[in-house]
Amino acid sequence: MSVLDIIAEKTRERVIAAKAADPDLPDRVLRSVPHGAEEDEILPFEAALRKSTLSCICEVKRASPSKGLIAPVFPYTEIAVEYERAGADAISCLTEPYWFRGSLGILREIRQAVSLPILRKDFTVDPYMIYVAKEAGADAVLLICSILTEKEIREWLALCRRLRLSAVVEAHDEEEIRMAVRCGARIIGVNNRNLGDFTVDMGNAGRLRACVPEDRVFISESGVKSRRDMEMAERMDADAVLIGETMMRAGDKCQKLRELRGLPFREIPIVKICGLRTEEEIDFANRLRPDLVGFVFAKSRRQVDPEKAKMLRACLNPGISAVGVFVDEDPEKIISLLLDGTIDIAQLHGHETDEMITEIRERTMRPVIRALIPTGEDDDSWKKYPHADLLLLDAGSGSGQKLDWTILKNVDAPFILAGGLTPDNVQEAVRTVRPFGVDVSSGVEYPEGGKSFEKMKSFVESARNAE
């Protein structure tokens, strides 16, 4: 038996156990999907791959049969969030538990952390697995020709449409592609990895490209390591590539994806949206994925109390960090909010000393941001806080006034730029100042107060796309 056959057999055992544990799942899922996809309807996963440029499916996996353990430390939701921030078009999530060390729990958590369409990457050997994928929040499933009959592929493709799921039909040779086409596959992937012995031949997809009709989505899967491999996919007119180990091993996934796409190196600033007060605003943040959001505990029209902040934090996407904004607050209160998980980071705007910063950091093992109001080009007050993890430079706490960027050229420490930033000027700010991050509050609010989703969206996109 090949490795693929062994994995498929073990998967059948998994399905038997899953059916016994939850036999009613298929009926439950069917009831939750009242209407299947129309014949010509393009579902989210397929839509993400039907772009004028080469789409990238980035994979979340801890291990593989050929490479063993790839990620000893495996913060999978953070990885997925980083993929989304990097500009990935879709995510592939391994759920096979024995050889790839995946799980449905990982997929469910990633689904809560990102808005990108997700492929459940597993060895589908029973229609029950398709129902499970839908219930877990997947947008697509994988059907591998080598382990399925033509009848199974045809019937399971119909089931996927009924459940409003896309299906990637994976082929390894010309006959399997013809079978996929006959079954009506809309997305066909050619795996450059031989699933019998797990060797990689990057030319496999190129040789088989001509067998796939132009109206189908074509994916070149596995083996992408360099810009040269991406160029090969572009030359063969692939619609998408699936990138696994290369992205998993990359320290900076944003820059790695830019490198693969042939884009110049760019420092992408972190984005902080401050002064969130309502569940609706938290929902806006969850949809837009800024890196940080701020809860203001100091006296302000945006002030929230600890109980309200805890409730808002419970609704916040786990991939977004919560910052507590304080002015001359009792350090014990700050430490308590950090330790109970209401906030992840403390931001200090008052007369707090570097000794207080040190105490907070040592007792909580959490970062501290020191906010300052620069007074001029020769102002070196930032040097008084060597133990702050970051500086935040503002024109005035929550004033909405624009900071004079020209006075910041001598600041020799990483800082977040605040003060008068808006969707209209943030790109200029990033290009001019090159800050570690940008912070906005009033710049994304309505005149009467409250956050605007459209302004937040424009700010996040403008900050991250600044060249």
Short mmCIF file of C-alpha atoms in Angstrom, two decimals:
data_model
loop_
_atom_site.label_atom_id
_atom_site.label_comp_id
_atom_site.label_asym_id
_atom_site.label_seq_id
_atom_site.Cartn_x
_atom_site.Cartn_y
_atom_site.Cartn_z
CA MET A 1 0.00 0.00 0.00
CA SER A 2 1.16 3.55 -0.78
CA VAL A 3 1.26 6.23 1.91
CA LEU A 4 -1.90 7.69 0.35
CA ASP A 5 -3.71 4.36 0.67
CA ILE A 6 -2.65 4.03 4.30
CA ILE A 7 -3.88 7.54 5.12
CA ALA A 8 -7.17 6.91 3.32
CA GLU A 9 -7.74 3.70 5.25
CA LYS A 10 -7.04 5.40 8.56
CA THR A 11 -9.43 8.19 7.55
CA ARG A 12 -12.21 5.65 6.99
CA GLU A 13 -11.71 4.51 10.57
CA ARG A 14 -12.04 8.12 11.72
CA VAL A 15 -15.30 8.51 9.82
CA ILE A 16 -16.80 5.39 11.39
CA ALA A 17 -16.07 6.79 14.85
CA ALA A 18 -17.39 10.25 13.95
CA LYS A 19 -20.65 8.80 12.58
CA ALA A 20 -21.18 6.79 15.72
CA ALA A 21 -20.59 9.87 17.88
CA ASP A 22 -22.91 12.18 15.91
CA PRO A 23 -25.15 10.28 13.45
CA ASP A 24 -27.61 13.18 13.14
CA LEU A 25 -25.06 15.69 11.83
CA PRO A 26 -25.95 15.39 8.10
CA ASP A 27 -29.64 16.09 8.73
CA ARG A 28 -28.74 18.98 10.99
CA VAL A 29 -26.47 20.52 8.36
CA LEU A 30 -29.04 20.05 5.59
CA ARG A 31 -31.64 21.90 7.64
CA SER A 32 -29.21 24.78 8.10
CA VAL A 33 -28.72 25.20 4.34
CA PRO A 34 -32.22 25.82 2.94
CA HIS A 35 -31.12 26.51 -0.64
CA GLY A 36 -28.21 25.03 -2.57
CA ALA A 37 -26.06 26.92 -5.07
CA GLU A 38 -27.59 27.84 -8.41
CA GLU A 39 -26.04 26.19 -11.47
CA ASP A 40 -24.10 29.30 -12.54
CA GLU A 41 -23.47 30.70 -9.04
CA ILE A 42 -19.84 31.29 -8.10
CA LEU A 43 -19.28 30.55 -4.42
CA PRO A 44 -16.74 32.45 -2.25
CA PHE A 45 -13.80 30.04 -2.52
CA GLU A 46 -14.06 29.85 -6.30
CA ALA A 47 -14.55 33.61 -6.56
CA ALA A 48 -11.31 34.16 -4.62
CA LEU A 49 -9.41 32.22 -7.29
CA ARG A 50 -11.09 33.77 -10.34
CA LYS A 51 -8.96 36.91 -10.42
CA SER A 52 -6.94 38.50 -13.19
CA THR A 53 -3.71 37.83 -11.27
CA LEU A 54 -2.36 34.61 -9.77
CA SER A 55 -4.23 33.85 -6.54
CA CYS A 56 -2.46 32.42 -3.51
CA ILE A 57 -3.91 29.77 -1.21
CA CYS A 58 -1.74 29.72 1.92
CA GLU A 59 -1.74 26.57 4.01
CA VAL A 60 -1.92 26.08 7.76
CA LYS A 61 -0.33 22.77 8.70
CA ARG A 62 1.80 21.55 11.55
CA ALA A 63 3.39 18.48 9.96
CA SER A 64 3.47 16.31 6.85
CA PRO A 65 4.43 12.70 6.03
CA SER A 66 7.40 13.86 3.95
CA LYS A 67 8.79 16.59 6.25
CA GLY A 68 7.67 15.46 9.68
CA LEU A 69 7.08 18.24 12.20
CA ILE A 70 7.17 21.57 10.36
CA ALA A 71 5.96 23.88 13.15
CA PRO A 72 6.92 22.80 16.70
CA VAL A 73 5.31 26.04 17.88
CA PHE A 74 1.94 26.24 16.15
CA PRO A 75 -0.15 29.39 16.86
CA TYR A 76 -2.52 28.51 14.05
CA THR A 77 -5.01 31.35 14.45
CA GLU A 78 -2.17 33.88 14.46
CA ILE A 79 -0.74 32.26 11.33
CA ALA A 80 -4.12 32.47 9.58
CA VAL A 81 -4.55 36.11 10.60
CA GLU A 82 -1.06 36.88 9.30
CA TYR A 83 -1.93 35.20 5.99
CA GLU A 84 -4.98 37.43 5.71
CA ARG A 85 -2.96 40.53 6.49
CA ALA A 86 -0.33 39.44 3.96
CA GLY A 87 -2.93 39.45 1.20
CA ALA A 88 -3.58 35.72 0.76
CA ASP A 89 -6.66 35.00 -1.32
CA ALA A 90 -7.71 31.86 0.57
CA ILE A 91 -6.52 29.54 3.33
CA SER A 92 -6.03 25.78 3.25
CA CYS A 93 -6.38 24.16 6.67
CA LEU A 94 -5.18 20.59 7.29
CA THR A 95 -7.56 18.62 9.49
CA GLU A 96 -5.97 15.15 9.15
CA PRO A 97 -4.78 14.32 12.71
CA TYR A 98 -2.19 11.54 12.38
CA TRP A 99 0.27 12.48 9.64
CA PHE A 100 -0.47 16.22 9.44
CA ARG A 101 -1.44 16.80 13.12
CA GLY A 102 -4.50 18.80 12.13
CA SER A 103 -8.02 18.89 13.54
CA LEU A 104 -11.47 20.24 12.92
CA GLY A 105 -11.04 22.32 16.06
CA ILE A 106 -8.20 24.18 14.37
CA LEU A 107 -10.42 24.88 11.36
CA ARG A 108 -13.26 26.13 13.56
CA GLU A 109 -10.98 28.54 15.41
CA ILE A 110 -9.45 29.82 12.19
CA ARG A 111 -12.94 30.36 10.80
CA GLN A 112 -13.63 32.65 13.76
CA ALA A 113 -10.35 34.52 13.26
CA VAL A 114 -10.39 35.34 9.52
CA SER A 115 -12.84 36.28 6.80
CA LEU A 116 -10.95 34.58 3.94
CA PRO A 117 -12.53 31.50 2.34
CA ILE A 118 -11.15 28.27 3.82
CA LEU A 119 -10.45 24.92 2.17
CA ARG A 120 -10.77 21.92 4.47
CA LYS A 121 -7.68 19.94 3.44
CA ASP A 122 -8.26 16.30 4.28
CA PHE A 123 -8.58 12.92 2.58
CA THR A 124 -12.31 12.88 1.86
CA VAL A 125 -13.43 9.25 1.72
CA ASP A 126 -17.07 9.55 2.78
CA PRO A 127 -19.83 12.13 2.19
CA TYR A 128 -20.12 12.49 5.98
CA MET A 129 -16.82 14.42 5.86
CA ILE A 130 -18.41 16.97 3.53
CA TYR A 131 -21.23 17.61 5.99
CA VAL A 132 -18.67 17.95 8.78
CA ALA A 133 -16.67 20.45 6.74
CA LYS A 134 -19.74 22.59 6.24
CA GLU A 135 -20.63 22.43 9.94
CA ALA A 136 -17.06 23.46 10.87
CA GLY A 137 -17.18 26.57 8.69
CA ALA A 138 -15.22 25.49 5.62
CA ASP A 139 -15.95 27.04 2.22
CA ALA A 140 -14.45 24.18 0.19
CA VAL A 141 -13.39 20.54 0.46
CA LEU A 142 -10.77 18.43 -1.30
CA LEU A 143 -11.71 15.44 -3.46
CA ILE A 144 -8.70 13.37 -4.54
CA CYS A 145 -9.22 11.37 -7.74
CA SER A 146 -6.66 8.73 -6.73
CA ILE A 147 -8.79 7.48 -3.82
CA LEU A 148 -12.30 7.98 -5.26
CA THR A 149 -14.38 6.50 -8.06
CA GLU A 150 -15.89 8.60 -10.82
CA LYS A 151 -19.36 7.90 -9.41
CA GLU A 152 -18.30 9.16 -5.96
CA ILE A 153 -16.79 12.35 -7.35
CA ARG A 154 -19.89 13.10 -9.42
CA GLU A 155 -22.27 12.51 -6.51
CA TRP A 156 -20.14 14.37 -3.98
CA LEU A 157 -19.76 17.38 -6.25
CA ALA A 158 -23.56 17.55 -6.36
CA LEU A 159 -23.67 17.32 -2.56
CA CYS A 160 -21.15 20.16 -2.28
CA ARG A 161 -23.35 22.40 -4.43
CA ARG A 162 -26.34 21.44 -2.29
CA LEU A 163 -24.39 22.52 0.80
CA ARG A 164 -23.03 25.66 -0.91
CA LEU A 165 -19.46 24.40 -0.77
CA SER A 166 -16.81 24.55 -3.47
CA ALA A 167 -14.75 21.44 -4.19
CA VAL A 168 -11.15 21.21 -5.34
CA VAL A 169 -10.85 18.03 -7.40
CA GLU A 170 -7.22 16.97 -7.25
CA ALA A 171 -5.62 15.07 -10.15
CA HIS A 172 -2.15 13.72 -10.78
CA ASP A 173 -2.27 12.61 -14.41
CA GLU A 174 -4.15 13.16 -17.66
CA GLU A 175 -6.72 10.41 -17.08
CA GLU A 176 -7.65 11.79 -13.66
CA ILE A 177 -8.11 15.26 -15.16
CA ARG A 178 -10.43 13.83 -17.83
CA MET A 179 -12.39 12.12 -15.07
CA ALA A 180 -12.64 15.38 -13.10
CA VAL A 181 -13.88 17.22 -16.19
CA ARG A 182 -16.47 14.55 -16.97
CA CYS A 183 -17.78 14.85 -13.41
CA GLY A 184 -18.28 18.59 -13.81
CA ALA A 185 -15.46 19.80 -11.53
CA ARG A 186 -15.30 23.59 -11.52
CA ILE A 187 -11.93 23.72 -9.71
CA ILE A 188 -9.17 21.30 -10.69
CA GLY A 189 -5.88 21.12 -8.86
CA VAL A 190 -2.80 19.33 -10.10
CA ASN A 191 -0.58 18.25 -7.23
CA ASN A 192 3.12 18.50 -7.99
CA ARG A 193 3.71 16.14 -5.09
CA ASN A 194 3.35 12.44 -5.83
CA LEU A 195 1.06 11.19 -3.06
CA GLY A 196 2.44 7.69 -3.48
CA ASP A 197 6.03 8.49 -2.52
CA PHE A 198 5.72 12.26 -1.76
CA THR A 199 8.41 13.36 -4.19
CA VAL A 200 7.88 16.78 -5.88
CA ASP A 201 8.00 17.53 -9.60
CA MET A 202 7.24 21.22 -10.21
CA GLY A 203 6.75 20.54 -13.92
CA ASN A 204 3.78 18.22 -13.36
CA ALA A 205 1.17 20.99 -13.36
CA GLY A 206 2.72 22.61 -16.41
CA ARG A 207 2.57 19.38 -18.44
CA LEU A 208 -1.07 18.81 -17.54
CA ARG A 209 -2.31 22.41 -17.85
CA ALA A 210 -3.49 21.94 -21.43
CA CYS A 211 -5.81 19.12 -20.34
CA VAL A 212 -7.91 21.47 -18.21
CA PRO A 213 -10.58 23.51 -20.04
CA GLU A 214 -10.18 27.28 -19.89
CA ASP A 215 -13.52 27.74 -18.14
CA ARG A 216 -12.35 25.74 -15.09
CA VAL A 217 -10.23 27.12 -12.27
CA PHE A 218 -6.76 25.57 -12.39
CA ILE A 219 -4.55 25.28 -9.28
CA SER A 220 -0.88 24.31 -9.21
CA GLU A 221 -0.45 22.62 -5.82
CA SER A 222 2.66 22.06 -3.70
CA GLY A 223 6.36 22.71 -4.15
CA VAL A 224 6.36 26.51 -4.40
CA LYS A 225 9.55 27.77 -2.78
CA SER A 226 10.69 30.77 -4.80
CA ARG A 227 9.69 33.58 -7.13
CA ARG A 228 10.87 31.37 -9.98
CA ASP A 229 8.26 28.74 -9.06
CA MET A 230 5.56 31.44 -9.05
CA GLU A 231 6.69 32.64 -12.47
CA MET A 232 6.40 29.07 -13.73
CA ALA A 233 2.78 29.01 -12.52
CA GLU A 234 2.11 32.36 -14.18
CA ARG A 235 3.56 31.17 -17.49
CA MET A 236 1.34 28.09 -17.50
CA ASP A 237 -1.65 30.40 -16.91
CA ALA A 238 -2.58 28.88 -13.58
CA ASP A 239 -5.39 30.63 -11.73
CA ALA A 240 -3.93 29.88 -8.30
CA VAL A 241 -1.10 28.24 -6.41
CA LEU A 242 -1.31 26.40 -3.10
CA ILE A 243 1.69 27.24 -0.89
CA GLY A 244 2.31 25.16 2.20
CA GLU A 245 5.69 24.51 3.80
CA THR A 246 7.31 27.67 2.40
CA MET A 247 4.75 29.91 4.07
CA MET A 248 4.68 27.87 7.28
CA ARG A 249 8.45 28.17 7.70
CA ALA A 250 8.58 31.90 6.88
CA GLY A 251 9.29 34.11 9.87
CA ASP A 252 7.64 37.15 8.27
CA LYS A 253 4.77 35.78 6.25
CA CYS A 254 3.77 39.16 4.83
CA GLN A 255 7.20 39.72 3.35
CA LYS A 256 7.50 36.12 2.15
CA LEU A 257 4.27 36.39 0.18
CA ARG A 258 5.40 39.72 -1.29
CA GLU A 259 8.71 38.09 -2.25
CA LEU A 260 6.94 35.18 -3.96
CA ARG A 261 4.71 37.61 -5.83
CA GLY A 262 7.70 39.63 -6.99
CA LEU A 263 6.78 42.71 -4.97
CA PRO A 264 9.44 44.88 -3.31
CA PHE A 265 10.22 44.58 0.39
CA ARG A 266 7.92 46.79 2.42
CA GLU A 267 7.48 47.44 6.10
CA ILE A 268 3.74 47.19 6.69
CA PRO A 269 2.73 49.27 9.72
CA ILE A 270 0.56 47.76 12.40
CA VAL A 271 -2.86 49.41 12.59
CA LYS A 272 -4.57 50.44 15.83
CA ILE A 273 -8.13 51.74 16.07
CA CYS A 274 -8.77 53.34 19.43
CA GLY A 275 -11.81 54.30 21.44
CA LEU A 276 -14.16 51.38 20.68
CA ARG A 277 -17.25 51.44 22.89
CA THR A 278 -19.99 49.25 21.40
CA GLU A 279 -20.54 45.71 20.20
CA GLU A 280 -21.25 47.09 16.74
CA GLU A 281 -17.81 48.73 16.66
CA ILE A 282 -16.24 45.45 17.81
CA ASP A 283 -18.03 43.73 14.93
CA PHE A 284 -16.54 46.33 12.56
CA ALA A 285 -13.07 45.52 13.92
CA ASN A 286 -13.63 41.77 13.60
CA ARG A 287 -14.51 42.24 9.94
CA LEU A 288 -11.56 44.54 9.17
CA ARG A 289 -8.84 42.91 11.30
CA PRO A 290 -6.74 45.83 12.58
CA ASP A 291 -3.78 44.61 14.64
CA LEU A 292 -4.88 46.45 17.79
CA VAL A 293 -8.00 48.06 19.21
CA GLY A 294 -8.06 50.45 22.14
CA PHE A 295 -10.38 50.62 25.15
CA VAL A 296 -10.17 54.01 26.88
CA PHE A 297 -10.33 53.72 30.68
CA ALA A 298 -9.34 57.37 31.26
CA LYS A 299 -11.96 60.12 31.48
CA SER A 300 -13.11 60.77 27.95
CA ARG A 301 -16.24 60.71 25.81
CA ARG A 302 -14.97 57.31 24.68
CA GLN A 303 -14.46 55.97 28.21
CA VAL A 304 -15.53 52.41 29.09
CA ASP A 305 -15.52 50.82 32.53
CA PRO A 306 -13.76 47.49 33.20
CA GLU A 307 -16.99 45.49 33.09
CA LYS A 308 -17.95 46.91 29.70
CA ALA A 309 -14.40 46.39 28.39
CA LYS A 310 -14.47 42.74 29.50
CA MET A 311 -17.73 42.21 27.65
CA LEU A 312 -16.39 43.88 24.50
CA ARG A 313 -13.18 41.86 24.71
CA ALA A 314 -15.18 38.63 24.83
CA CYS A 315 -16.69 39.59 21.46
CA LEU A 316 -13.33 40.55 19.92
CA ASN A 317 -11.63 38.31 17.38
CA PRO A 318 -8.77 36.49 19.18
CA GLY A 319 -6.36 37.56 16.44
CA ILE A 320 -6.75 41.22 17.47
CA SER A 321 -4.98 42.51 20.58
CA ALA A 322 -6.77 44.80 23.04
CA VAL A 323 -4.98 47.89 24.38
CA GLY A 324 -6.07 49.64 27.58
CA VAL A 325 -5.58 53.41 27.55
CA PHE A 326 -4.84 54.97 30.96
CA VAL A 327 -3.94 58.37 32.40
CA ASP A 328 -2.27 58.33 35.85
CA GLU A 329 -4.15 55.19 36.82
CA ASP A 330 -3.40 53.05 39.88
CA PRO A 331 -0.87 50.47 38.59
CA GLU A 332 -2.66 47.71 40.52
CA LYS A 333 -5.80 48.30 38.42
CA ILE A 334 -3.77 48.18 35.21
CA ILE A 335 -2.03 44.99 36.30
CA SER A 336 -5.37 43.40 37.24
CA LEU A 337 -6.87 44.13 33.81
CA LEU A 338 -3.79 42.67 32.11
CA LEU A 339 -3.76 39.53 34.24
CA ASP A 340 -7.48 38.76 33.87
CA GLY A 341 -7.27 39.06 30.08
CA THR A 342 -9.45 42.14 29.65
CA ILE A 343 -6.55 43.78 27.82
CA ASP A 344 -3.27 42.53 26.32
CA ILE A 345 -1.29 45.79 26.32
CA ALA A 346 -1.22 48.86 28.57
CA GLN A 347 -0.93 52.34 27.02
CA LEU A 348 0.07 55.08 29.46
CA HIS A 349 -0.63 58.77 28.81
CA GLY A 350 -0.02 60.49 32.15
CA HIS A 351 2.96 61.06 34.45
CA GLU A 352 3.83 57.36 34.70
CA THR A 353 7.54 56.72 35.21
CA ASP A 354 9.85 54.19 33.60
CA GLU A 355 9.94 52.40 36.97
CA MET A 356 6.17 51.91 36.79
CA ILE A 357 6.50 50.56 33.26
CA THR A 358 9.11 48.10 34.49
CA GLU A 359 6.87 46.95 37.34
CA ILE A 360 3.88 46.40 35.06
CA ARG A 361 5.95 44.45 32.54
CA GLU A 362 7.65 42.27 35.13
CA ARG A 363 4.44 41.39 36.98
CA THR A 364 2.31 40.69 33.91
CA MET A 365 4.81 39.77 31.15
CA ARG A 366 2.73 42.05 28.91
CA PRO A 367 3.85 44.93 26.68
CA VAL A 368 3.56 48.58 27.68
CA ILE A 369 3.19 51.52 25.29
CA ARG A 370 4.30 54.96 26.52
CA ALA A 371 2.40 57.83 24.93
CA LEU A 372 4.14 61.18 24.53
CA ILE A 373 3.41 64.58 23.00
CA PRO A 374 6.60 65.77 21.20
CA THR A 375 7.21 69.50 21.52
CA GLY A 376 9.83 69.95 18.86
CA GLU A 377 12.65 68.46 16.83
CA ASP A 378 15.04 68.57 19.82
CA ASP A 379 12.57 66.94 22.23
CA ASP A 380 14.23 63.77 23.52
CA SER A 381 11.76 62.92 26.29
CA TRP A 382 11.31 59.49 24.69
CA LYS A 383 14.75 58.55 26.01
CA LYS A 384 13.36 58.59 29.57
CA TYR A 385 11.38 55.38 28.93
CA PRO A 386 13.89 52.72 27.85
CA HIS A 387 11.70 49.92 29.23
CA ALA A 388 8.62 50.81 27.18
CA ASP A 389 8.00 48.29 24.42
CA LEU A 390 6.72 51.02 22.10
CA LEU A 391 6.21 54.75 22.05
CA LEU A 392 3.03 56.41 20.85
CA LEU A 393 3.58 59.93 19.56
CA ASP A 394 0.49 62.13 19.54
CA ALA A 395 -0.46 65.79 19.18
CA GLY A 396 -2.63 65.55 22.29
CA SER A 397 -4.50 62.67 23.89
CA GLY A 398 -7.63 62.17 21.82
CA SER A 399 -7.59 65.73 20.50
CA GLY A 400 -7.76 64.80 16.83
CA GLN A 401 -5.13 67.46 16.07
CA LYS A 402 -2.53 66.62 13.44
CA LEU A 403 0.98 66.05 14.73
CA ASP A 404 3.79 67.89 12.93
CA TRP A 405 5.61 64.96 11.35
CA THR A 406 8.77 66.98 10.65
CA ILE A 407 9.71 67.02 14.34
CA LEU A 408 9.97 63.22 14.54
CA LYS A 409 13.08 62.67 12.43
CA ASN A 410 15.40 62.31 15.45
CA VAL A 411 13.27 59.75 17.32
CA ASP A 412 15.46 56.66 17.34
CA ALA A 413 12.99 54.13 18.74
CA PRO A 414 10.00 52.25 17.28
CA PHE A 415 6.81 54.27 17.61
CA ILE A 416 3.14 54.35 16.71
CA LEU A 417 2.09 57.56 14.99
CA ALA A 418 -1.15 59.16 16.20
CA GLY A 419 -2.70 62.59 16.04
CA GLY A 420 -5.01 63.73 13.28
CA LEU A 421 -4.65 60.66 11.07
CA THR A 422 -7.50 59.97 8.63
CA PRO A 423 -8.12 57.63 5.69
CA ASP A 424 -7.08 60.52 3.45
CA ASN A 425 -3.67 61.25 4.98
CA VAL A 426 -2.49 57.95 6.45
CA GLN A 427 -0.68 56.83 3.29
CA GLU A 428 1.25 60.10 3.20
CA ALA A 429 2.04 59.65 6.90
CA VAL A 430 3.39 56.13 6.37
CA ARG A 431 5.52 57.19 3.41
CA THR A 432 6.85 60.29 5.19
CA VAL A 433 7.40 59.07 8.73
CA ARG A 434 7.76 55.27 8.25
CA PRO A 435 6.31 54.51 11.70
CA PHE A 436 6.09 51.08 13.28
CA GLY A 437 2.34 51.60 13.48
CA VAL A 438 -0.50 54.07 13.04
CA ASP A 439 -3.31 54.88 15.47
CA VAL A 440 -6.67 56.47 14.71
CA SER A 441 -9.79 57.34 16.68
CA SER A 442 -11.61 60.55 15.75
CA GLY A 443 -10.40 60.21 12.14
CA VAL A 444 -12.77 57.26 11.59
CA GLU A 445 -15.77 58.68 13.47
CA TYR A 446 -18.93 60.43 12.39
CA PRO A 447 -19.08 64.16 13.26
CA GLU A 448 -21.58 63.37 16.02
CA GLY A 449 -19.38 60.54 17.39
CA GLY A 450 -19.29 56.78 16.95
CA LYS A 451 -17.16 54.77 14.54
CA SER A 452 -17.94 54.58 10.82
CA PHE A 453 -17.39 51.17 9.25
CA GLU A 454 -16.58 52.69 5.86
CA LYS A 455 -14.02 55.09 7.36
CA MET A 456 -12.45 52.28 9.40
CA LYS A 457 -12.27 50.10 6.30
CA SER A 458 -10.71 52.87 4.24
CA PHE A 459 -8.15 53.62 6.97
CA VAL A 460 -7.05 49.99 7.41
CA GLU A 461 -6.75 49.40 3.67
CA SER A 462 -4.95 52.70 3.03
CA ALA A 463 -2.43 52.10 5.84
CA ARG A 464 -1.58 48.59 4.69
CA ASN A 465 -1.37 49.51 1.01
CA ALA A 466 0.90 52.52 1.46
CA GLU A 467 4.02 52.11 -0.65
#
